[in-house]
Amino acid sequence: MSAQPLQDASEVSALNNDNVQPEASETFVCTPSVEALAERASAYLQAGYPVHLAGPAGTGKTTLAFHAAAKRGRPVKLIHGNDELGLSDLVGQDNGYRRNTLVDNYIHSVVKTQEEVRTFWIDNRVTTACLNGETLIYDEFNRSRPEVNNLFLSILGEGILNLPNRRQQGAGYLEVHPEFRVIFTSNPEEYAGTHKTQDALMDRMITMKISHYDRETEIQVTRAKSGLPLSEVAIVVDIVRELRGQSVNHHRPTLRACIAIARIMADRKISARFEATAFSATSAATSSIWTRRRSAATAMP
């Protein structure tokens, strides 16, 4: 999934440095099926459980995560998983030091110098979210190495963040704020760049399987994102859904293909009729692009 939510469910603005504020954009579409998923996720979060949105790329997992987070009304922090992510990127690290020097020359013939050096610790997003009871969205978390994600075992199980090397003051652990919640998203394990998640972590979250939306939702989203007339959008969506059903090697064009075709049609003022050569070429090319992208995503390195 790309960094930008599929429906632009939130115009993310920076608040208090690292916080983001999800706000519904003008093109966000909330059909009954979308709202039903968001209500399920909200119910699990309200009960105190982390939510895991799992499904193929292009099914709106990140959008749904932002929508569910916005319903909580708490500050939101966002992390994108990747293989280079380390423990310090999540919890924090020593960042420089402070040096205090005291020179005592009260007696002219005696000079006393006392020097103290202290490391300076800076909390990162997981630590501050645990401290302040914020909602953490961990997008594509299974792109990070499992040993890094072990951090969440004690957070979700015992409500304690272990920080054995954390700053000079306080103990080596932190009690998690009761309002802290996590929303995980992940792509299938066969996708390139993903890792198998440890069973102990999966056992601590509620997994919601996210698949392609129903026809009505795809039509409404595509229409909102492209501005095409409803009749034209319906033809585009039906073609993409038909291609999805006739997938080759299990690679199916997603809602993104609908949006891409519709936007190009709107820009070029193309009619959704196969007798229109431009429409046929656009549909074939765009569907092929998304199929190749899905193939690349699932190819082994």
Tab-separated table of N, CA and C in Angstrom, residues 48-52 150 152-158 184 198-207:
chain	number	residue	atom	x	y	z
A	48	GLY	N	-10.698	-1.946	24.504
A	48	GLY	CA	-9.316	-2.020	24.966
A	48	GLY	C	-8.408	-2.919	24.159
A	49	TYR	N	-8.880	-3.408	23.006
A	49	TYR	CA	-8.079	-4.342	22.209
A	49	TYR	C	-7.429	-3.640	21.021
A	50	PRO	N	-6.213	-4.060	20.667
A	50	PRO	CA	-5.602	-3.567	19.425
A	50	PRO	C	-6.277	-4.210	18.228
A	51	VAL	N	-6.336	-3.481	17.126
A	51	VAL	CA	-7.004	-3.964	15.919
A	51	VAL	C	-5.971	-4.155	14.822
A	52	HIS	N	-6.112	-5.270	14.105
A	52	HIS	CA	-5.211	-5.584	13.006
A	52	HIS	C	-6.034	-5.687	11.719
A	150	ASN	N	8.722	-7.257	18.727
A	150	ASN	CA	8.586	-7.888	20.045
A	150	ASN	C	8.307	-6.870	21.136
A	152	PHE	N	6.025	-4.876	21.319
A	152	PHE	CA	4.597	-4.750	21.599
A	152	PHE	C	4.051	-5.898	22.451
A	153	LEU	N	4.832	-6.944	22.658
A	153	LEU	CA	4.345	-8.063	23.450
A	153	LEU	C	4.004	-7.631	24.872
A	154	SER	N	4.914	-6.931	25.534
A	154	SER	CA	4.652	-6.486	26.904
A	154	SER	C	3.672	-5.315	26.935
A	155	ILE	N	3.680	-4.494	25.894
A	155	ILE	CA	2.748	-3.363	25.838
A	155	ILE	C	1.311	-3.860	25.785
A	156	LEU	N	1.045	-4.806	24.886
A	156	LEU	CA	-0.311	-5.304	24.691
A	156	LEU	C	-0.704	-6.362	25.710
A	157	GLY	N	0.280	-7.064	26.252
A	157	GLY	CA	-0.026	-8.127	27.206
A	157	GLY	C	-0.120	-7.651	28.635
A	158	GLU	N	0.908	-6.959	29.100
A	158	GLU	CA	0.968	-6.548	30.510
A	158	GLU	C	0.772	-5.049	30.713
A	184	PHE	N	-3.002	-1.829	13.751
A	184	PHE	CA	-2.003	-2.373	12.837
A	184	PHE	C	-2.640	-2.581	11.465
A	198	GLN	N	5.143	-13.104	14.504
A	198	GLN	CA	5.183	-14.106	15.553
A	198	GLN	C	3.779	-14.367	16.108
A	199	ASP	N	3.497	-15.628	16.425
A	199	ASP	CA	2.172	-16.014	16.910
A	199	ASP	C	1.810	-15.296	18.205
A	200	ALA	N	2.801	-15.053	19.061
A	200	ALA	CA	2.527	-14.398	20.341
A	200	ALA	C	1.966	-13.002	20.152
A	201	LEU	N	2.422	-12.296	19.124
A	201	LEU	CA	1.898	-10.958	18.857
A	201	LEU	C	0.524	-11.028	18.217
A	202	MET	N	0.344	-11.947	17.280
A	202	MET	CA	-0.959	-12.095	16.639
A	202	MET	C	-2.036	-12.460	17.662
A	203	ASP	N	-1.652	-13.212	18.689
A	203	ASP	CA	-2.603	-13.638	19.710
A	203	ASP	C	-3.074	-12.476	20.581
A	204	ARG	N	-2.363	-11.347	20.536
A	204	ARG	CA	-2.693	-10.203	21.384
A	204	ARG	C	-3.543	-9.155	20.668
A	205	MET	N	-3.906	-9.398	19.416
A	205	MET	CA	-4.682	-8.422	18.647
A	205	MET	C	-5.882	-9.094	18.002
A	206	ILE	N	-6.866	-8.289	17.639
A	206	ILE	CA	-8.038	-8.787	16.918
A	206	ILE	C	-7.852	-8.472	15.438
A	207	THR	N	-7.830	-9.520	14.625
A	207	THR	CA	-7.588	-9.361	13.189
A	207	THR	C	-8.903	-9.257	12.432
